[in-house]
XYZ file of C-alpha atoms in Angstrom:
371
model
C 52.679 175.397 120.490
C 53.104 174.635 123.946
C 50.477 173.225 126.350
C 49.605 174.125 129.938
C 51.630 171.695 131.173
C 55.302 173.202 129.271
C 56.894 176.439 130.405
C 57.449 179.002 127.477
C 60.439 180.961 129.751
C 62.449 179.436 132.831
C 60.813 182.345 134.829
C 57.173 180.943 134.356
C 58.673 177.506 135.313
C 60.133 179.107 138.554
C 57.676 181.425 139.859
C 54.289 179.275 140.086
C 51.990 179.415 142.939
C 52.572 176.774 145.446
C 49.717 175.937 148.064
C 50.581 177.094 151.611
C 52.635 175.201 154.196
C 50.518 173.514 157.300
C 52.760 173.418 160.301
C 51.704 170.739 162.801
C 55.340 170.534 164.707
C 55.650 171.753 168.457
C 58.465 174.521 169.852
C 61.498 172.293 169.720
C 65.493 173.273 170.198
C 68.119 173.396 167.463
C 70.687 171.311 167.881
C 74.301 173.318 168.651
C 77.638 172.422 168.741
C 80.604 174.861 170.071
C 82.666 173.897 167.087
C 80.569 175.182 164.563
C 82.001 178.452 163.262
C 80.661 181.496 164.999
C 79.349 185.234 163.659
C 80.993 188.250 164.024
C 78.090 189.538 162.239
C 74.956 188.561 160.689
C 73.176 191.335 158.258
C 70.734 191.376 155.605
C 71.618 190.241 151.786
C 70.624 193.725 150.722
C 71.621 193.192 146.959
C 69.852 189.923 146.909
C 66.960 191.616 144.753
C 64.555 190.774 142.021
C 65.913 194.032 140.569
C 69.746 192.483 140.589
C 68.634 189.206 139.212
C 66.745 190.680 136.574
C 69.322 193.077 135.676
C 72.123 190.007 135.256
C 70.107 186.768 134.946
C 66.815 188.328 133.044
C 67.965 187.619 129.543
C 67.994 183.445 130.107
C 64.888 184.059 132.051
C 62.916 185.431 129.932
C 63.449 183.707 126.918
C 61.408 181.826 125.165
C 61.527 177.973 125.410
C 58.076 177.431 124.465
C 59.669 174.929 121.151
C 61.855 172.565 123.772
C 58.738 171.755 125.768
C 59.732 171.746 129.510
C 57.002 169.755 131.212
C 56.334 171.895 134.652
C 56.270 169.784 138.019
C 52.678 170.836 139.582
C 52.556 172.301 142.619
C 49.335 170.684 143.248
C 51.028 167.649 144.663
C 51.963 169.975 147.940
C 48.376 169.876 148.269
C 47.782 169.104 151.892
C 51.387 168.763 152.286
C 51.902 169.337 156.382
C 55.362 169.241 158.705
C 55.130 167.454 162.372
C 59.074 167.557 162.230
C 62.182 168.996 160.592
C 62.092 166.074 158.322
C 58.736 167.028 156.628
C 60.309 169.963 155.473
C 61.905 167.520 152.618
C 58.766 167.569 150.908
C 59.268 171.031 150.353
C 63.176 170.517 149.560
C 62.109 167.510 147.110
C 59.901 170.222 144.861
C 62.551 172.666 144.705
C 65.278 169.490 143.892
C 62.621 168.693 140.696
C 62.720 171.986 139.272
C 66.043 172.827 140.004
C 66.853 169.400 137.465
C 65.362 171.281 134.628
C 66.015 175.051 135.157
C 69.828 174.813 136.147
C 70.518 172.438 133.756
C 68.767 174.741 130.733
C 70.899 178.104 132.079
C 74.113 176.212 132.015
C 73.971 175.078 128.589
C 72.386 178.108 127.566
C 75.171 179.886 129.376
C 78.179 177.990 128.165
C 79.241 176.968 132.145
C 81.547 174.061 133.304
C 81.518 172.539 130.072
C 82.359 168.962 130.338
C 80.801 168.518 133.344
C 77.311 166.987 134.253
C 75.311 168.586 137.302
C 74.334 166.252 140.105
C 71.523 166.408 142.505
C 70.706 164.762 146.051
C 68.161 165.158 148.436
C 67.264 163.586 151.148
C 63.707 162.002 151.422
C 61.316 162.876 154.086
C 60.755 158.681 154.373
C 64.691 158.470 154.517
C 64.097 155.790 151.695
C 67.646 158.168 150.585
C 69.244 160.078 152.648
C 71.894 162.381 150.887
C 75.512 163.142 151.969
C 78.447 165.627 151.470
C 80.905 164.213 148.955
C 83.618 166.439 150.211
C 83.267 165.481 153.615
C 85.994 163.296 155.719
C 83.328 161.305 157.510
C 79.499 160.537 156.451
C 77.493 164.016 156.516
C 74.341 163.465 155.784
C 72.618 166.682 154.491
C 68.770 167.468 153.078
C 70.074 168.981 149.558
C 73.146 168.906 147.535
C 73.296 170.665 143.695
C 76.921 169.934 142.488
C 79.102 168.994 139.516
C 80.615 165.421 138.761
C 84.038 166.947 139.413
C 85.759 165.800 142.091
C 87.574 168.832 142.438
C 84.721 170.925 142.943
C 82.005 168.584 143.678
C 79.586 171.180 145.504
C 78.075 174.293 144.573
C 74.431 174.913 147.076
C 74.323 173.175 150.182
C 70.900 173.388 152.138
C 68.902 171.703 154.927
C 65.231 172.130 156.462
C 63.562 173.044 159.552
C 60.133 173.561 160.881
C 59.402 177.266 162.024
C 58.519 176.235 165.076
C 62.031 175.448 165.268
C 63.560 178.716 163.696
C 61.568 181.774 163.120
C 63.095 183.867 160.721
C 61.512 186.745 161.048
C 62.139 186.736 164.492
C 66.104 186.723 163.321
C 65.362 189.393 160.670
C 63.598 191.521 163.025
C 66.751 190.922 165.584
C 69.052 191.770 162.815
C 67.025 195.404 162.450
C 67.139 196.281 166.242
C 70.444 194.882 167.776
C 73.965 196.385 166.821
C 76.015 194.053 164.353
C 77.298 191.133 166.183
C 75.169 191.271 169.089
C 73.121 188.021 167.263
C 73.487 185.125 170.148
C 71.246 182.076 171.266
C 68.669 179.842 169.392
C 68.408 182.108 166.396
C 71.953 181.761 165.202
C 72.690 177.977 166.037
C 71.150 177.097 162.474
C 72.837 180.036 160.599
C 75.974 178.123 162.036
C 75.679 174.705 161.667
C 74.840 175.586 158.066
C 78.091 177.184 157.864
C 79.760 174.634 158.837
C 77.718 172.008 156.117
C 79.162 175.027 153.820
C 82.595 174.870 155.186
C 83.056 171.026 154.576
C 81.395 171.011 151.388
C 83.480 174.004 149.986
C 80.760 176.660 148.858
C 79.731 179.725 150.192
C 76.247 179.251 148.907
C 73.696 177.376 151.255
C 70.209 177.772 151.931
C 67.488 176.908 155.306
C 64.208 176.146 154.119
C 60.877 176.586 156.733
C 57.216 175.917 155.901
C 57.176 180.084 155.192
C 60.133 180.794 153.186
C 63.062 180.000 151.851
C 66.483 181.449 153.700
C 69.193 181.852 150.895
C 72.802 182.515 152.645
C 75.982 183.470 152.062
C 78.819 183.015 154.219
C 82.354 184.427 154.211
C 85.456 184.299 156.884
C 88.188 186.483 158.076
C 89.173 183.849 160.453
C 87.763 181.990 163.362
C 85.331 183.144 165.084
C 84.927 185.954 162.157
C 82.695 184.571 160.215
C 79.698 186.966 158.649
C 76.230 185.331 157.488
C 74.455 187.522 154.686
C 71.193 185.944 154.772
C 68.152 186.747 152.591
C 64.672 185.148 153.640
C 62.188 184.430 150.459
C 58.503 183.647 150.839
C 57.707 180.282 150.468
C 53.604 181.797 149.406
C 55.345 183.957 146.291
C 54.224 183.659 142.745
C 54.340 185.410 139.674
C 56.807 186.987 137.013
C 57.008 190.233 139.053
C 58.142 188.286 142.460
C 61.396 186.612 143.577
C 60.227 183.792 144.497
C 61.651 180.427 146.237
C 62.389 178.551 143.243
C 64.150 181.435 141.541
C 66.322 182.070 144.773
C 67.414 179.298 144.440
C 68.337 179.022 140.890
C 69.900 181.666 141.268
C 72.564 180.594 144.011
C 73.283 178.175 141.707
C 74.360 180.444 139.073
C 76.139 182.404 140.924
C 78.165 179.188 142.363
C 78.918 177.729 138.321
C 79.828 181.491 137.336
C 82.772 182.194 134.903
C 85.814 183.622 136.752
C 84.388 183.302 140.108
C 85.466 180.424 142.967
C 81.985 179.987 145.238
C 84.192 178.914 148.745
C 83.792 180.528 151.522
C 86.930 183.836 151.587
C 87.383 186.749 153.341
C 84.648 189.252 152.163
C 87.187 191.856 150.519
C 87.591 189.074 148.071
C 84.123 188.248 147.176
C 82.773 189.814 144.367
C 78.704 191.958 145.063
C 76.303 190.364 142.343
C 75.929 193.464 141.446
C 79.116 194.614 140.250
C 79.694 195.123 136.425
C 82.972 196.046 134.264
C 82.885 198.508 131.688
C 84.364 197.280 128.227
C 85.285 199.437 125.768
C 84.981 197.616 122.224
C 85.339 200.086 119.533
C 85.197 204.013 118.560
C 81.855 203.595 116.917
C 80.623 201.224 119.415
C 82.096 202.690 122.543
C 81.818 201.261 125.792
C 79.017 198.360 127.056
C 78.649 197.332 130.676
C 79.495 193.783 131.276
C 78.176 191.525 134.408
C 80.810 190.338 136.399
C 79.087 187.049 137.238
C 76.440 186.545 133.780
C 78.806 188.268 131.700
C 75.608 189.701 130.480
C 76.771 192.983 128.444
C 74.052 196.250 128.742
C 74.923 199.780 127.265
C 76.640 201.902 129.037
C 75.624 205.339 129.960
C 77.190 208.549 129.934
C 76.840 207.947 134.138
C 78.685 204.725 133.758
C 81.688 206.288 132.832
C 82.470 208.596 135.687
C 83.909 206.907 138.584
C 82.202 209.273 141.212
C 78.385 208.424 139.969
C 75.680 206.541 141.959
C 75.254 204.443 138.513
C 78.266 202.916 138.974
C 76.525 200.662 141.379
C 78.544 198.940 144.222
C 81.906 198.770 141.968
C 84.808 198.917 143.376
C 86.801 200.926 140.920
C 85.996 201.592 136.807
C 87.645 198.885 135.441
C 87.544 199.669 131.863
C 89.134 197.553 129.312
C 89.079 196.900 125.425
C 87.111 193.793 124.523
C 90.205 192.033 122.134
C 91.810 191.487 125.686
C 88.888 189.858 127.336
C 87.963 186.237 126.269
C 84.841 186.446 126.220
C 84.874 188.838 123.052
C 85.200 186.041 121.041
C 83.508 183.293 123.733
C 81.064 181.340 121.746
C 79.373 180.802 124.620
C 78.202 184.281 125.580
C 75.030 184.720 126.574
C 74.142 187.363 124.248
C 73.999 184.051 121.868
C 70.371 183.406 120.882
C 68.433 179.779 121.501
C 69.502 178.011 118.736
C 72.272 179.656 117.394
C 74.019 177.100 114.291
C 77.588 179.256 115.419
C 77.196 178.001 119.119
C 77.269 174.150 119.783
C 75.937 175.108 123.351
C 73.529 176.728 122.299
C 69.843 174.819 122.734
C 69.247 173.508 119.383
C 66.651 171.072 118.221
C 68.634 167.755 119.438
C 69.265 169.464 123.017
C 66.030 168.222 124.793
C 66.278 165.164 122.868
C 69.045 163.663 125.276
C 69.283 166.501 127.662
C 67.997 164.211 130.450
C 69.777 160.775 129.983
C 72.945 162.458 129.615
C 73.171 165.455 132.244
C 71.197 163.881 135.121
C 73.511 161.602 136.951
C 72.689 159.229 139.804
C 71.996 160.005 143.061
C 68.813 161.721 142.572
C 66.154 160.897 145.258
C 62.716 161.167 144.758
């Protein structure tokens, strides 16, 4: 049975209440530099929703885990936690880095994803007793938070960086974003949006994230040149708790699966070539069993309704076209490591079985961790 202390699904581990934020810091500037990529537009993550996750990312959320005995980070130790400058934000960083070590690591063995490769975290501290850097990067970047993969190839998948909200007000931008025409965003607002751009740019993802004492700022970045560059940005409450809330912890975690999904590159394109996450295929397996819907990040598969079928319906969702095919011409038909698997599945050796927390954290965990 597990305690108080052990999570029984990933989505009790990631949507806790955390104790509010005190900022102490004064009105300060961003820094800015003209060679940072610039916006031709700046808009709203509209499918960034609990609704979306749920609907692709629900079924390894919800699970139960209660057997493997996750011990949960408390959020007590924020307690009293306050920010004089950007560099207290770290604190805040540094929680999200210790939760991220167990959730992302669960959902990619549970998922089947870069198999033969262990994740790597960095963060820098708010002592600078380790200050983190891009591994991708020509000349020393330092940077507050790096999730990434011990491939050199692909070393990066969620870039992100903090600042106080006396530096960048958010809502401020959001309410901008709501009452100017597209790509009339200019001044303070924006300089963060694109110096994180350009952290994205060097590192190779599209997936970055500015965290403020109130929330967490998940972004997504794509280019159709220079100087064409569009932010999607979604801000999350840093106050946010419970199972029915998208909270910080599970914005994150969720970047992160969408950078390690199956099929999917995560650097920044043009936007035609980016893929919503919330488009689905439909599959058609047999005559008796018809057609299912299949995520086209999760690879999740869901019935599919009558509606599903018709190419002119609302319930096709933001697809591009019906792209139905037969399931003996997709892989994963026969992927042992789709996530319809249950935990412990003796057919999946990916699958978390009784050894899997046994070594989970000498062996997947690599250096550079700070805290």
């Amino acid at each position: 049975m597990a305690s108080k202390d052990t999570a029984t699904s990933l989505r009790q581990l990631l949507t806790q209440k955390k104790p509010p934020i005190h900022c102490l810091s004064k009105v300060g500037k961003n820094s800015t530099n003209s060679l940072w990529p610039d916006f031709r537009e700046v808009e709203i993550w509209e499918d960034f929703t609990l609704k979306n996750l749920n609907e692709s990312y629900g079924h390894v959320l919800d699970e139960d885990v209660s057997n493997f005995e996750l011990v949960m980070p408390q959020p007590q130790k924020l307690e009293d936690t306050v920010t004089v400058q950007d560099k207290d934000v770290r604190n805040l960083i540094g929680w999200h880095d210790d939760l991220m070590q167990i959730a992302v690591q669960v959902a990619k063995r549970r998922l089947g994803l870069r198999i033969g490769h262990s994740l790597t975290y960095r963060y820098s501290t708010a002592d600078a007793s380790f200050l983190a850097h891009l591994p991708t990067a020509s000349c020393q970047t330092l940077v507050d938070h790096v999730i990434g993969l011990d491939d050199p190839l692909d070393p990066v998948l969620v870039v992100g960086f903090g600042r106080t909200v006396q530096k960048w007000n958010c809502p401020r931008l959001v309410a901008q974003l709501r009452n100017l025409p597209r790509g009339k965003q200019t001044g303070q607002l924006v300089w963060p949006l694109r110096q994180l751009a350009n952290t994205c740019q060097k590192a190779g993802t599209r997936y970055g994230y500015i965290q403020t004492e109130e929330a967490l700022v998940v972004c997504c970045f794509s280019s159709n040149g220079p100087g064409l560059w569009k932010a999607a940005i979604m801000p999350v409450p840093w106050t946010g708790h419970g199972v029915q809330v998208l909270t910080t912890e599970l914005a994150l975690w969720w970047l992160c699966m969408l950078a390690m999904a199956p099929d999917h590159g995560h650097r920044v394109v043009r936007e035609e070539h980016m893929t919503r996450i919330n488009e689905w295929d439909v599959v058609y397996l047999d005559q008796e069993r018809g057609c299912m819907r299949r995520h086209r990040y999760s690879h999740v598969m869901m019935p599919a309704e009558a509606s599903w079928l018709d190419p002119e319906s609302s319930a096709m969702g933001n697809t591009n076209s019906l792209n139905v095919a037969h399931a003996s011409s997709l892989a994963f038909a026969h992927n042992p490591h789709d996530p319809m698997t249950t935990l412990g599945d003796p057919n999946n050796p990916h699958s978390l079985d009784s050894d899997f927390f046994s070594d989970i954290f000498a062996e997947e965990f690599t250096e550079g961790y700070a805290g």
